GROMACS .gro file of C-alpha atoms in nm:
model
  235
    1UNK     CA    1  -4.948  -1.708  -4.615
    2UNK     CA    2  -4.761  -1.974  -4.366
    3UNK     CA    3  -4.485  -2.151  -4.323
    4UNK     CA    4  -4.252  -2.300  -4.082
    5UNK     CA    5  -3.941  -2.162  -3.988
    6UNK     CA    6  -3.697  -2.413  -3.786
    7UNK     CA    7  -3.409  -2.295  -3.529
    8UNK     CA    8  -3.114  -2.204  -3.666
    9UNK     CA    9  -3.228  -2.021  -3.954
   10UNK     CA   10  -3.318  -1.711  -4.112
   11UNK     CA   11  -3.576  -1.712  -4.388
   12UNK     CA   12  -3.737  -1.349  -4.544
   13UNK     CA   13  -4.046  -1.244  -4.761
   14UNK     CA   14  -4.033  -0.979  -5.002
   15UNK     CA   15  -4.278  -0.738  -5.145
   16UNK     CA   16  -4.270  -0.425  -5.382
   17UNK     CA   17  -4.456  -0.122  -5.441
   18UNK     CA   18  -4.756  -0.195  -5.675
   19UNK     CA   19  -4.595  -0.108  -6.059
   20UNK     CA   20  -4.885   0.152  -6.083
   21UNK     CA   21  -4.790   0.350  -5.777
   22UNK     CA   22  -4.385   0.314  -5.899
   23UNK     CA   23  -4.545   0.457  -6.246
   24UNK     CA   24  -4.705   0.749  -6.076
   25UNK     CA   25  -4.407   0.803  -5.800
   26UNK     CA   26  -4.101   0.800  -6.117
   27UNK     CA   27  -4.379   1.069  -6.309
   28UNK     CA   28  -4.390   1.314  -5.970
   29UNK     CA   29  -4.108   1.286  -5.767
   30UNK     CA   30  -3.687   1.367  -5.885
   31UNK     CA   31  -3.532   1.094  -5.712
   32UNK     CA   32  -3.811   0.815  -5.710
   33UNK     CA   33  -3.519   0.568  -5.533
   34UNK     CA   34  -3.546   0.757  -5.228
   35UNK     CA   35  -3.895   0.825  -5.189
   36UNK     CA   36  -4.100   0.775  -4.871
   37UNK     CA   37  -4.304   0.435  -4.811
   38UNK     CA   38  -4.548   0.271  -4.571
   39UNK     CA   39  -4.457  -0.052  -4.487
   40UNK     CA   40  -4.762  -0.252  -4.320
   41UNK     CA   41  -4.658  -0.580  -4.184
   42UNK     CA   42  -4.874  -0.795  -3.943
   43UNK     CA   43  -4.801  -1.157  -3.813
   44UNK     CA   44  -4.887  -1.457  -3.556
   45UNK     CA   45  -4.678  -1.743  -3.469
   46UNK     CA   46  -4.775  -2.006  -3.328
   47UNK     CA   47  -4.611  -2.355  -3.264
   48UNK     CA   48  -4.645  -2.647  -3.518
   49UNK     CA   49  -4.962  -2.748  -3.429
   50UNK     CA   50  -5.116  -2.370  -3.368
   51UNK     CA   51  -5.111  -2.443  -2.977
   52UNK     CA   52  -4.931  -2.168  -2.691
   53UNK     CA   53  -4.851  -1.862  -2.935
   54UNK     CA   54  -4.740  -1.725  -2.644
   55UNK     CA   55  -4.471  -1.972  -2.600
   56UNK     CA   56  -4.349  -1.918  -2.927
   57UNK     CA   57  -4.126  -1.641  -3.082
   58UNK     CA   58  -3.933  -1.451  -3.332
   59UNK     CA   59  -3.675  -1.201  -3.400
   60UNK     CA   60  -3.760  -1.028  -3.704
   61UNK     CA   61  -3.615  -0.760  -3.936
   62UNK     CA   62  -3.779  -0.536  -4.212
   63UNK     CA   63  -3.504  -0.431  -4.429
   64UNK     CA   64  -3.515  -0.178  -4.762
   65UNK     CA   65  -3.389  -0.218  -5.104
   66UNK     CA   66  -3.058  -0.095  -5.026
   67UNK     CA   67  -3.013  -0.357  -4.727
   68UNK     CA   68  -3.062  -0.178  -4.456
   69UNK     CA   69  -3.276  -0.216  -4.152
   70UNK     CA   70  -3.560   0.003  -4.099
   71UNK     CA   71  -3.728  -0.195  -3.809
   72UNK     CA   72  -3.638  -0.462  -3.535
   73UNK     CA   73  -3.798  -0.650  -3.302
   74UNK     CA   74  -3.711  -0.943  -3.099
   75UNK     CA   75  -3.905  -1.219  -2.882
   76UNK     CA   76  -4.223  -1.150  -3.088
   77UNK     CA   77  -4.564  -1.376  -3.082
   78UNK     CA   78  -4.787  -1.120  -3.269
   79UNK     CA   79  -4.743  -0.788  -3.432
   80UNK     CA   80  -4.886  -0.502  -3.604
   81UNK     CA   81  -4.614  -0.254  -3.724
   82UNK     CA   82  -4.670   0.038  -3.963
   83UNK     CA   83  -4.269   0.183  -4.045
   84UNK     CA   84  -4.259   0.476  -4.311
   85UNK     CA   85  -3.900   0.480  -4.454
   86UNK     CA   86  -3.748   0.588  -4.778
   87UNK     CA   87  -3.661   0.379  -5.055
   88UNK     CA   88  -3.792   0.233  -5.432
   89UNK     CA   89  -4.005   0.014  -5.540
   90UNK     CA   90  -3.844  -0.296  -5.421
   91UNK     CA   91  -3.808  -0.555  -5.334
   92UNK     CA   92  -3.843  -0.490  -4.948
   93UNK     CA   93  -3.756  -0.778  -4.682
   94UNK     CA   94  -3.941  -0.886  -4.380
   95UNK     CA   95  -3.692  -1.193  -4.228
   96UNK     CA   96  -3.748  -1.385  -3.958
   97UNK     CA   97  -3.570  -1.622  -3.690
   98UNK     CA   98  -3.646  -1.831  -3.400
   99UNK     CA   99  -3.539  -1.624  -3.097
  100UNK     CA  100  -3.297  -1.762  -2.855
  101UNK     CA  101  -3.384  -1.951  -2.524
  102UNK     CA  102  -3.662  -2.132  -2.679
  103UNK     CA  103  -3.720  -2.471  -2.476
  104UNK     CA  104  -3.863  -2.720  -2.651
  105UNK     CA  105  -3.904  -2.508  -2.952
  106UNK     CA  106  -3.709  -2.624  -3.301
  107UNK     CA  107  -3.964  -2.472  -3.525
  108UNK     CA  108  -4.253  -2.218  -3.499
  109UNK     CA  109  -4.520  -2.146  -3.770
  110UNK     CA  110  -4.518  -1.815  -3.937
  111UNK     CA  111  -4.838  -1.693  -4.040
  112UNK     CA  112  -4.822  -1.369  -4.224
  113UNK     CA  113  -5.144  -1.112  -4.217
  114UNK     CA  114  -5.085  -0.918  -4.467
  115UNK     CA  115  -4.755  -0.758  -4.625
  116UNK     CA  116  -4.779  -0.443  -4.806
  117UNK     CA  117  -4.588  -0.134  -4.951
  118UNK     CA  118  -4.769   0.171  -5.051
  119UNK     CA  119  -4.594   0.519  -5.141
  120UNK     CA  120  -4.695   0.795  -4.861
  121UNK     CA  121  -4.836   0.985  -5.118
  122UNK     CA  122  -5.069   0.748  -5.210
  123UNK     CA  123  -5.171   0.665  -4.888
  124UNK     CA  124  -5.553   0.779  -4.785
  125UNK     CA  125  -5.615   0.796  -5.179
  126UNK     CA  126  -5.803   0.539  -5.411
  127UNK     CA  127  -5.453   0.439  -5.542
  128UNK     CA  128  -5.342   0.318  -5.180
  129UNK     CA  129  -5.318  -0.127  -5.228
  130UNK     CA  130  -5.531  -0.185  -4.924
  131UNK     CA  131  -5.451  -0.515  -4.722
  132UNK     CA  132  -5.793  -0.644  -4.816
  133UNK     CA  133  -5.798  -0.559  -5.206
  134UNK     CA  134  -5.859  -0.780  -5.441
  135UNK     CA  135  -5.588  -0.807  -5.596
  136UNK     CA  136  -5.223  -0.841  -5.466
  137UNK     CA  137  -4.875  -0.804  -5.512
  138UNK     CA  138  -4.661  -0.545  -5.742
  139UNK     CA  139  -4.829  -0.629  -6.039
  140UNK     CA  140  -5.196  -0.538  -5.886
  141UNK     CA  141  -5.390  -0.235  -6.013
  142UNK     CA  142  -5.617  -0.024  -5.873
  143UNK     CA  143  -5.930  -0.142  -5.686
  144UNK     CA  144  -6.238  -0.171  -5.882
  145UNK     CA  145  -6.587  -0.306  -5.827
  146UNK     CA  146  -6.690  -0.613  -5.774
  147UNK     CA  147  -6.885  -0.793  -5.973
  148UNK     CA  148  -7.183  -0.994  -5.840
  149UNK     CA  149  -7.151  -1.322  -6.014
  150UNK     CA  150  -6.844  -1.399  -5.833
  151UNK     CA  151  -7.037  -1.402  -5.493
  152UNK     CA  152  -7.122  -1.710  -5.308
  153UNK     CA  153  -7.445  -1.814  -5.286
  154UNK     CA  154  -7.677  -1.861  -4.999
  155UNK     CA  155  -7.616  -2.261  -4.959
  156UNK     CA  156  -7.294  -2.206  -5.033
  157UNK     CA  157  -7.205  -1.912  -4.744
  158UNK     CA  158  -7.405  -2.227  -4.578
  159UNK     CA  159  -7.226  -2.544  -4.662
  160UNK     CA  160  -6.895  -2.320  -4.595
  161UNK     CA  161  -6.996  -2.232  -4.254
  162UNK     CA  162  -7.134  -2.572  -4.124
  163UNK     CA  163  -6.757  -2.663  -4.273
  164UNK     CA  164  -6.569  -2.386  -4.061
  165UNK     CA  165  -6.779  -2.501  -3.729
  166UNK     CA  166  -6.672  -2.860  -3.746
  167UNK     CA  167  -6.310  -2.769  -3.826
  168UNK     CA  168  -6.353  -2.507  -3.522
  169UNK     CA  169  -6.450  -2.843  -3.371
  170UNK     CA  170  -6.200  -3.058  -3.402
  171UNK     CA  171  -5.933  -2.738  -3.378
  172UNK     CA  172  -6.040  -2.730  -3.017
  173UNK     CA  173  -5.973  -3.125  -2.946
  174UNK     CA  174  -5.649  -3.138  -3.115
  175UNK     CA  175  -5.556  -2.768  -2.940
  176UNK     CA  176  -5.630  -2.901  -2.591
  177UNK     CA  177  -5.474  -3.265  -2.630
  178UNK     CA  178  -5.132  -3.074  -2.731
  179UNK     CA  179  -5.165  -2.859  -2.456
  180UNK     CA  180  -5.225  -3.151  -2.265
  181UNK     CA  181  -4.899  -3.339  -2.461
  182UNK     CA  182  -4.699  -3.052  -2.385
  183UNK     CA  183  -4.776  -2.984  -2.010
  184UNK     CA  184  -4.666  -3.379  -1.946
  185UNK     CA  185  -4.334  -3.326  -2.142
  186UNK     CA  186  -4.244  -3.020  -1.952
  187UNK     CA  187  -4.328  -3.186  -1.634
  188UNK     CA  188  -4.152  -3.494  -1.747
  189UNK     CA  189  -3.838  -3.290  -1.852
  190UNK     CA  190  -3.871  -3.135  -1.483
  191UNK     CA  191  -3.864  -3.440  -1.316
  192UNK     CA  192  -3.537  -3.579  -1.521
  193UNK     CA  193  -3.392  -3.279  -1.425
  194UNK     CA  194  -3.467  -3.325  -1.039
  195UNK     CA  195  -3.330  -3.693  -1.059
  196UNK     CA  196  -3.045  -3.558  -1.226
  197UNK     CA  197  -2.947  -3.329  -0.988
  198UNK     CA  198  -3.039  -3.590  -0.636
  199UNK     CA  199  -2.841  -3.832  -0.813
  200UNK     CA  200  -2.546  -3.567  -0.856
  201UNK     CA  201  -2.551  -3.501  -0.521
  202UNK     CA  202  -2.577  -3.857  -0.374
  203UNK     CA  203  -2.260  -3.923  -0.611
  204UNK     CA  204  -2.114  -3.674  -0.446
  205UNK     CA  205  -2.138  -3.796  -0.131
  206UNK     CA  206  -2.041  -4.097  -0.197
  207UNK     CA  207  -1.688  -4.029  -0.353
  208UNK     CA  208  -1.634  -3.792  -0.050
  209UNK     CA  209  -1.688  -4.055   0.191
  210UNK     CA  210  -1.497  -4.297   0.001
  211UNK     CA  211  -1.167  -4.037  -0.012
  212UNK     CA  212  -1.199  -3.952   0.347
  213UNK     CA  213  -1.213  -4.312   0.449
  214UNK     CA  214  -0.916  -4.357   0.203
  215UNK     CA  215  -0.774  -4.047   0.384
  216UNK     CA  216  -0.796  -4.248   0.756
  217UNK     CA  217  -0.674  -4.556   0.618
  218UNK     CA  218  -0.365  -4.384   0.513
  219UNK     CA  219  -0.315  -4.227   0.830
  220UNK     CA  220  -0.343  -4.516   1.009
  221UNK     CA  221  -0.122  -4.676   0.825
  222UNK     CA  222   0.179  -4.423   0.861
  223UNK     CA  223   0.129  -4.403   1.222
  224UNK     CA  224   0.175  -4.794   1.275
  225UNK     CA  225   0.472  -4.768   1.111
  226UNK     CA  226   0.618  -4.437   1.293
  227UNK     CA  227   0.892  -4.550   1.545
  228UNK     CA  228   0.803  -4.327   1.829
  229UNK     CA  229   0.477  -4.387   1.837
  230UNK     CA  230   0.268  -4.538   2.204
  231UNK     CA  231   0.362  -4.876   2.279
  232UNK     CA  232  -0.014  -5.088   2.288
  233UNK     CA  233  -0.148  -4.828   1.980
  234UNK     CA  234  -0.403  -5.035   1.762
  235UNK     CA  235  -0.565  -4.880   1.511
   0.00000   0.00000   0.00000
C-alpha cells in the first residue's frame, strides 16, 4: 500500500483486530475494551519518484481507539516499530505528515509494509494474523493451507522474473537521472542564493556611498554659506 502525502497535511490509515481474535478476546477477558495489543507497523518513504529516501521524511503518530497516542516519531525515512498498548478492536490510526524543514520537498511517497493488530494473547499462537498471511484485514480468519493450484507455474515464475529485471532496469536509469535532476537544482538554487546575497551587498555599498557623498555635499554647502568662515575657502 502507497500513496503520496503532500506538505501541509495530515492523512492516517486504520486497522482493527481480526473479528476472530475480538470473538475470542470478548469470550476470555472482563473488559475486552481495554485489553492489551501488538501493534506492528513498518514503512519507507521515499520522494515522488522513489529517489534519496534519505532526504525524505515524516512525523508520524499511532493513535488507539480512544484517541490517544501510543507512539511518536518524528523526521522518519524508514521504520520498524512493534508498540503493545491497551485498547479494542478498533479502529487503530497510524497518521502521517511531512516533517518540517524539508527543502525542496512538497510531497513524499508513503509506502506502508505491513499494518497489523493482533491481541497479546494471541501472539506466538496459530491465531496470531501474521504480516505475510494470506488473508488480511479485520475480517480475515485464521491461516490455512495453501492449495497448490493457485501456484505459479514454472514459465510463469519465468516470464515474471525476466519482467522484474527489466523494470529493475529501467528503475536504475530513471533513479540516477533524478538524482542527477536533483543535484543540478540544488546547485542551481545555491548559486541564486550566492548572487542574491553579492548583489545585496554591492547594493549596499552603493546607497552608502551615495548618502555619504550626499552627506559632503551638504556640508559643503553650509560652510560656504557660514559668515565666519576663511576668506579664499573653495570647496
Amino acid at each position: 500500500m502507497s500513496w503520496r502525502l503532500f506538505a501541509g497535511r495530515e492523512e492516517c490509515i486504520t486497522e482493527h483486530m481480526p473479528d476472530f481474535q475480538w470473538d475470542m478476546v470478548k469470550h476470555k477477558e472482563q473488559s475486552p475494551e481495554h485489553t492489551h495489543v501488538l501493534i506492528d507497523l513498518g514503512f519507507v518513504i521515499t520522494s515522488r519518484y522513489g529517489t534519496e529516501a534519505n532526504k525524505a521524511a515524516v512525523d508520524f503518530n499511532v493513535y488507539g481507539p480512544d484517541g490517544n497516542s501510543v507512539h511518536k516519531e518524528e523526521s522518519v525515512s524508514e521504520t520498524e516499530i512493534a508498540v503493545t498498548a491497551e485498547g479494542g478492536q478498533g479502529p487503530w490510526r497510524a497518521c502521517f505528515r511531512v516533517s518540517k524543514g524539508q527543502i525542496l520537498r512538497p510531497s513524499v511517497i508513503v509506502k506502508i509494509s505491513y499494518f497489523t493488530v493482533n491481541s497479546m494473547s494471541l501472539v506466538g499462537t496459530s491465531f496470531e494474523w501474521q504480516r505475510d498471511s494470506a488473508g488480511t484485514g479485520a475480517g480475515a480468519g485464521p491461516p490455512g493451507a495453501v492449495d497448490p493450484k493457485h501456484l505459479g507455474t514454472v514459465e510463469q515464475v519465468e516470464e515474471v522474473t525476466e519482467g522484474l529485471q527489466r523494470l529493475d532496469y529501467y528503475l536504475t536509469n530513471v533513479t540516477n537521472e533524478q538524482r542527477y535532476l536533483y543535484a543540478r537544482t540544488v546547485r542551481h538554487l545555491r548559486t541564486a542564493e550566492s548572487t542574491y546575497t553579492r548583489t545585496l551587498a554591492y547594493m549596499l555599498l552603493i546607497c552608502a556611498t551615495i548618502v555619504a557623498a550626499s552627506v559632503v555635499q551638504v556640508l559643503g554647502v553650509r560652510m560656504m554659506f557660514k559668515s565666519n568662515r576663511k576668506h579664499g575657502l573653495i570647496i
